[in-house]
């Protein structure tokens, strides 16, 4: 479904359980996805009714993105329907705050989501959070992780690890790395370290294993945990934009947050402190995760987060709204992130790492048969 298909009749039918006997008579549409809704159209609808009512005066509607190339890339990578499936199957089990879904449909590479409007909280650029906001966000995502820590429901097929893929998806990633290299080379500043790492990654993409073994622990991860997908008030954290939700290693969310939404120097200086906060929050939920193991796995998470951001840079359509603003805040961090992750070591060891992954997956499948 596309934006032009939104009608009064569709809204009244979709929201019938919410509205009761009240009917929507008209609506105004505002695009609120600029710079952040690259995987879908994000619209705010201001609603008018036929009578006085307590029904919502505004809602957020999410629909598939109109750009055919980006849409196909999301389909190939298994991302297209994830948020709709998340609201259908996972959201009722959550122990964290997220916008309330009012209507969800997912079928045949198409989806429609109507949800609660949390207000004007999105920004075209990706801004750094304050230290207090970072600590609140780390504590909140720990609650999410603890709820699904090594639980069987995270192994549903649609929640597959985004690092897994087919030849088609690897070809899509190869194209993304090529485009990201162009972006890095055209931006002012010293990006040679990051460029060297991306060139090495690109050379190995087509040889990567189709399945990536996830180290324990495994949990439900948000997959795109950063400032523009988090709403912090003094008393509450709300998490939204679940289109990259998957099973994964928990520190990927922590690394994503600190890479994208903190000053690189603060991240480097306070990394251990942030990890201690995360561990304490898990412990409050009854999960034991040793600090030493956390630090080891965080190094891996940093590298994969660097790779993920490079893919994002190379995937965003040239004409996407807010693209330049997002790049202006993200690209300058990439070289520092690559250095912090010691990415050159990982990229030089990639052929060996891929061999170890294949051996791990072989034995896991062998033991599952027996």
PDB file of N, CA and C in Angstrom, residues 238-289:
ATOM      1  N   UNK A 238      10.891   5.509  25.634  1.00  0.00           N
ATOM      2  CA  UNK A 238      10.054   4.822  24.652  1.00  0.00           C
ATOM      3  C   UNK A 238      10.922   4.445  23.455  1.00  0.00           C
ATOM      4  N   UNK A 239      10.748   3.225  22.960  1.00  0.00           N
ATOM      5  CA  UNK A 239      11.559   2.712  21.846  1.00  0.00           C
ATOM      6  C   UNK A 239      10.641   2.460  20.658  1.00  0.00           C
ATOM      7  N   UNK A 240      11.037   2.929  19.483  1.00  0.00           N
ATOM      8  CA  UNK A 240      10.210   2.725  18.300  1.00  0.00           C
ATOM      9  C   UNK A 240      11.090   2.385  17.101  1.00  0.00           C
ATOM     10  N   UNK A 241      10.468   2.296  15.901  1.00  0.00           N
ATOM     11  CA  UNK A 241      11.148   1.891  14.659  1.00  0.00           C
ATOM     12  C   UNK A 241      11.810   0.522  14.805  1.00  0.00           C
ATOM     13  N   UNK A 242      10.988  -0.523  14.740  1.00  0.00           N
ATOM     14  CA  UNK A 242      11.447  -1.887  14.971  1.00  0.00           C
ATOM     15  C   UNK A 242      11.665  -2.646  13.667  1.00  0.00           C
ATOM     16  N   UNK A 243      11.971  -1.956  12.583  1.00  0.00           N
ATOM     17  CA  UNK A 243      12.044  -2.622  11.285  1.00  0.00           C
ATOM     18  C   UNK A 243      13.289  -3.496  11.119  1.00  0.00           C
ATOM     19  N   UNK A 244      14.278  -3.381  12.011  1.00  0.00           N
ATOM     20  CA  UNK A 244      15.464  -4.237  11.944  1.00  0.00           C
ATOM     21  C   UNK A 244      15.538  -5.208  13.125  1.00  0.00           C
ATOM     22  N   UNK A 245      14.435  -5.402  13.833  1.00  0.00           N
ATOM     23  CA  UNK A 245      14.417  -6.315  14.976  1.00  0.00           C
ATOM     24  C   UNK A 245      14.793  -7.727  14.518  1.00  0.00           C
ATOM     25  N   UNK A 246      15.532  -8.438  15.368  1.00  0.00           N
ATOM     26  CA  UNK A 246      15.965  -9.785  15.012  1.00  0.00           C
ATOM     27  C   UNK A 246      16.475 -10.493  16.252  1.00  0.00           C
ATOM     28  N   UNK A 247      16.802 -11.774  16.081  1.00  0.00           N
ATOM     29  CA  UNK A 247      17.583 -12.437  17.117  1.00  0.00           C
ATOM     30  C   UNK A 247      19.040 -12.027  16.896  1.00  0.00           C
ATOM     31  N   UNK A 248      19.765 -11.882  17.977  1.00  0.00           N
ATOM     32  CA  UNK A 248      21.146 -11.447  17.824  1.00  0.00           C
ATOM     33  C   UNK A 248      21.861 -11.421  19.156  1.00  0.00           C
ATOM     34  N   UNK A 249      23.080 -10.917  19.132  1.00  0.00           N
ATOM     35  CA  UNK A 249      23.864 -10.787  20.355  1.00  0.00           C
ATOM     36  C   UNK A 249      23.539  -9.444  21.007  1.00  0.00           C
ATOM     37  N   UNK A 250      23.283  -9.428  22.289  1.00  0.00           N
ATOM     38  CA  UNK A 250      22.752  -8.228  22.935  1.00  0.00           C
ATOM     39  C   UNK A 250      23.632  -6.991  22.815  1.00  0.00           C
ATOM     40  N   UNK A 251      24.945  -7.184  22.792  1.00  0.00           N
ATOM     41  CA  UNK A 251      25.821  -6.012  22.769  1.00  0.00           C
ATOM     42  C   UNK A 251      25.794  -5.273  21.428  1.00  0.00           C
ATOM     43  N   UNK A 252      25.165  -5.858  20.402  1.00  0.00           N
ATOM     44  CA  UNK A 252      24.999  -5.130  19.146  1.00  0.00           C
ATOM     45  C   UNK A 252      24.149  -3.880  19.363  1.00  0.00           C
ATOM     46  N   UNK A 253      23.101  -3.978  20.193  1.00  0.00           N
ATOM     47  CA  UNK A 253      22.274  -2.799  20.476  1.00  0.00           C
ATOM     48  C   UNK A 253      23.061  -1.757  21.262  1.00  0.00           C
ATOM     49  N   UNK A 254      23.848  -2.207  22.220  1.00  0.00           N
ATOM     50  CA  UNK A 254      24.639  -1.264  23.031  1.00  0.00           C
ATOM     51  C   UNK A 254      25.681  -0.573  22.157  1.00  0.00           C
ATOM     52  N   UNK A 255      26.376  -1.347  21.324  1.00  0.00           N
ATOM     53  CA  UNK A 255      27.381  -0.759  20.432  1.00  0.00           C
ATOM     54  C   UNK A 255      26.737   0.196  19.445  1.00  0.00           C
ATOM     55  N   UNK A 256      25.592  -0.186  18.888  1.00  0.00           N
ATOM     56  CA  UNK A 256      24.892   0.681  17.927  1.00  0.00           C
ATOM     57  C   UNK A 256      24.555   2.017  18.555  1.00  0.00           C
ATOM     58  N   UNK A 257      24.058   1.976  19.789  1.00  0.00           N
ATOM     59  CA  UNK A 257      23.697   3.205  20.499  1.00  0.00           C
ATOM     60  C   UNK A 257      24.919   4.092  20.717  1.00  0.00           C
ATOM     61  N   UNK A 258      25.993   3.527  21.238  1.00  0.00           N
ATOM     62  CA  UNK A 258      27.160   4.332  21.590  1.00  0.00           C
ATOM     63  C   UNK A 258      27.910   4.825  20.355  1.00  0.00           C
ATOM     64  N   UNK A 259      27.941   4.019  19.280  1.00  0.00           N
ATOM     65  CA  UNK A 259      28.592   4.447  18.042  1.00  0.00           C
ATOM     66  C   UNK A 259      27.829   5.603  17.409  1.00  0.00           C
ATOM     67  N   UNK A 260      26.510   5.482  17.348  1.00  0.00           N
ATOM     68  CA  UNK A 260      25.707   6.439  16.592  1.00  0.00           C
ATOM     69  C   UNK A 260      25.329   7.674  17.382  1.00  0.00           C
ATOM     70  N   UNK A 261      25.174   7.549  18.699  1.00  0.00           N
ATOM     71  CA  UNK A 261      24.496   8.597  19.466  1.00  0.00           C
ATOM     72  C   UNK A 261      25.311   9.141  20.617  1.00  0.00           C
ATOM     73  N   UNK A 262      26.630   8.972  20.560  1.00  0.00           N
ATOM     74  CA  UNK A 262      27.490   9.589  21.570  1.00  0.00           C
ATOM     75  C   UNK A 262      28.719  10.157  20.894  1.00  0.00           C
ATOM     76  N   UNK A 263      29.316  11.111  21.530  1.00  0.00           N
ATOM     77  CA  UNK A 263      30.575  11.652  21.042  1.00  0.00           C
ATOM     78  C   UNK A 263      31.635  10.545  21.085  1.00  0.00           C
ATOM     79  N   UNK A 264      32.411  10.368  20.022  1.00  0.00           N
ATOM     80  CA  UNK A 264      33.391   9.269  19.996  1.00  0.00           C
ATOM     81  C   UNK A 264      34.362   9.268  21.167  1.00  0.00           C
ATOM     82  N   UNK A 265      34.747  10.456  21.638  1.00  0.00           N
ATOM     83  CA  UNK A 265      35.678  10.503  22.769  1.00  0.00           C
ATOM     84  C   UNK A 265      35.007  10.050  24.058  1.00  0.00           C
ATOM     85  N   UNK A 266      33.732  10.466  24.249  1.00  0.00           N
ATOM     86  CA  UNK A 266      32.982  10.000  25.419  1.00  0.00           C
ATOM     87  C   UNK A 266      32.836   8.487  25.376  1.00  0.00           C
ATOM     88  N   UNK A 267      32.537   7.961  24.218  1.00  0.00           N
ATOM     89  CA  UNK A 267      32.397   6.512  24.039  1.00  0.00           C
ATOM     90  C   UNK A 267      33.692   5.803  24.416  1.00  0.00           C
ATOM     91  N   UNK A 268      34.792   6.284  23.881  1.00  0.00           N
ATOM     92  CA  UNK A 268      36.078   5.628  24.130  1.00  0.00           C
ATOM     93  C   UNK A 268      36.456   5.694  25.607  1.00  0.00           C
ATOM     94  N   UNK A 269      36.272   6.860  26.232  1.00  0.00           N
ATOM     95  CA  UNK A 269      36.692   7.054  27.622  1.00  0.00           C
ATOM     96  C   UNK A 269      35.786   6.340  28.621  1.00  0.00           C
ATOM     97  N   UNK A 270      34.467   6.253  28.297  1.00  0.00           N
ATOM     98  CA  UNK A 270      33.491   5.745  29.261  1.00  0.00           C
ATOM     99  C   UNK A 270      32.948   4.366  28.886  1.00  0.00           C
ATOM    100  N   UNK A 271      33.575   3.704  27.928  1.00  0.00           N
ATOM    101  CA  UNK A 271      33.040   2.433  27.440  1.00  0.00           C
ATOM    102  C   UNK A 271      32.824   1.429  28.573  1.00  0.00           C
ATOM    103  N   UNK A 272      33.832   1.195  29.395  1.00  0.00           N
ATOM    104  CA  UNK A 272      33.710   0.213  30.467  1.00  0.00           C
ATOM    105  C   UNK A 272      32.621   0.611  31.456  1.00  0.00           C
ATOM    106  N   UNK A 273      32.507   1.911  31.708  1.00  0.00           N
ATOM    107  CA  UNK A 273      31.473   2.398  32.623  1.00  0.00           C
ATOM    108  C   UNK A 273      30.077   2.094  32.070  1.00  0.00           C
ATOM    109  N   UNK A 274      29.878   2.326  30.769  1.00  0.00           N
ATOM    110  CA  UNK A 274      28.582   2.034  30.154  1.00  0.00           C
ATOM    111  C   UNK A 274      28.289   0.530  30.200  1.00  0.00           C
ATOM    112  N   UNK A 275      29.302  -0.299  29.987  1.00  0.00           N
ATOM    113  CA  UNK A 275      29.096  -1.741  30.051  1.00  0.00           C
ATOM    114  C   UNK A 275      28.742  -2.197  31.463  1.00  0.00           C
ATOM    115  N   UNK A 276      29.329  -1.573  32.459  1.00  0.00           N
ATOM    116  CA  UNK A 276      28.983  -1.901  33.848  1.00  0.00           C
ATOM    117  C   UNK A 276      27.524  -1.551  34.135  1.00  0.00           C
ATOM    118  N   UNK A 277      27.064  -0.405  33.617  1.00  0.00           N
ATOM    119  CA  UNK A 277      25.661  -0.010  33.792  1.00  0.00           C
ATOM    120  C   UNK A 277      24.742  -1.039  33.144  1.00  0.00           C
ATOM    121  N   UNK A 278      25.122  -1.491  31.955  1.00  0.00           N
ATOM    122  CA  UNK A 278      24.331  -2.497  31.255  1.00  0.00           C
ATOM    123  C   UNK A 278      24.284  -3.798  32.061  1.00  0.00           C
ATOM    124  N   UNK A 279      25.434  -4.243  32.561  1.00  0.00           N
ATOM    125  CA  UNK A 279      25.476  -5.473  33.356  1.00  0.00           C
ATOM    126  C   UNK A 279      24.645  -5.381  34.621  1.00  0.00           C
ATOM    127  N   UNK A 280      24.687  -4.241  35.288  1.00  0.00           N
ATOM    128  CA  UNK A 280      23.890  -4.043  36.503  1.00  0.00           C
ATOM    129  C   UNK A 280      22.395  -4.087  36.189  1.00  0.00           C
ATOM    130  N   UNK A 281      22.007  -3.495  35.049  1.00  0.00           N
ATOM    131  CA  UNK A 281      20.594  -3.509  34.659  1.00  0.00           C
ATOM    132  C   UNK A 281      20.127  -4.925  34.349  1.00  0.00           C
ATOM    133  N   UNK A 282      20.990  -5.729  33.697  1.00  0.00           N
ATOM    134  CA  UNK A 282      20.649  -7.128  33.454  1.00  0.00           C
ATOM    135  C   UNK A 282      20.502  -7.887  34.769  1.00  0.00           C
ATOM    136  N   UNK A 283      21.425  -7.643  35.687  1.00  0.00           N
ATOM    137  CA  UNK A 283      21.385  -8.347  36.966  1.00  0.00           C
ATOM    138  C   UNK A 283      20.081  -8.064  37.710  1.00  0.00           C
ATOM    139  N   UNK A 284      19.576  -6.839  37.604  1.00  0.00           N
ATOM    140  CA  UNK A 284      18.298  -6.491  38.236  1.00  0.00           C
ATOM    141  C   UNK A 284      17.140  -7.290  37.650  1.00  0.00           C
ATOM    142  N   UNK A 285      17.319  -7.757  36.395  1.00  0.00           N
ATOM    143  CA  UNK A 285      16.290  -8.570  35.737  1.00  0.00           C
ATOM    144  C   UNK A 285      16.566 -10.070  35.890  1.00  0.00           C
ATOM    145  N   UNK A 286      17.577 -10.410  36.697  1.00  0.00           N
ATOM    146  CA  UNK A 286      17.862 -11.806  36.964  1.00  0.00           C
ATOM    147  C   UNK A 286      18.803 -12.470  35.975  1.00  0.00           C
ATOM    148  N   UNK A 287      19.533 -11.686  35.168  1.00  0.00           N
ATOM    149  CA  UNK A 287      20.445 -12.238  34.160  1.00  0.00           C
ATOM    150  C   UNK A 287      21.885 -11.984  34.584  1.00  0.00           C
ATOM    151  N   UNK A 288      22.695 -13.028  34.553  1.00  0.00           N
ATOM    152  CA  UNK A 288      24.115 -12.920  34.903  1.00  0.00           C
ATOM    153  C   UNK A 288      24.943 -12.877  33.620  1.00  0.00           C
ATOM    154  N   UNK A 289      25.719 -11.810  33.461  1.00  0.00           N
ATOM    155  CA  UNK A 289      26.543 -11.628  32.258  1.00  0.00           C
ATOM    156  C   UNK A 289      27.848 -11.016  32.741  1.00  0.00           C
TER     157      UNK A 289
END
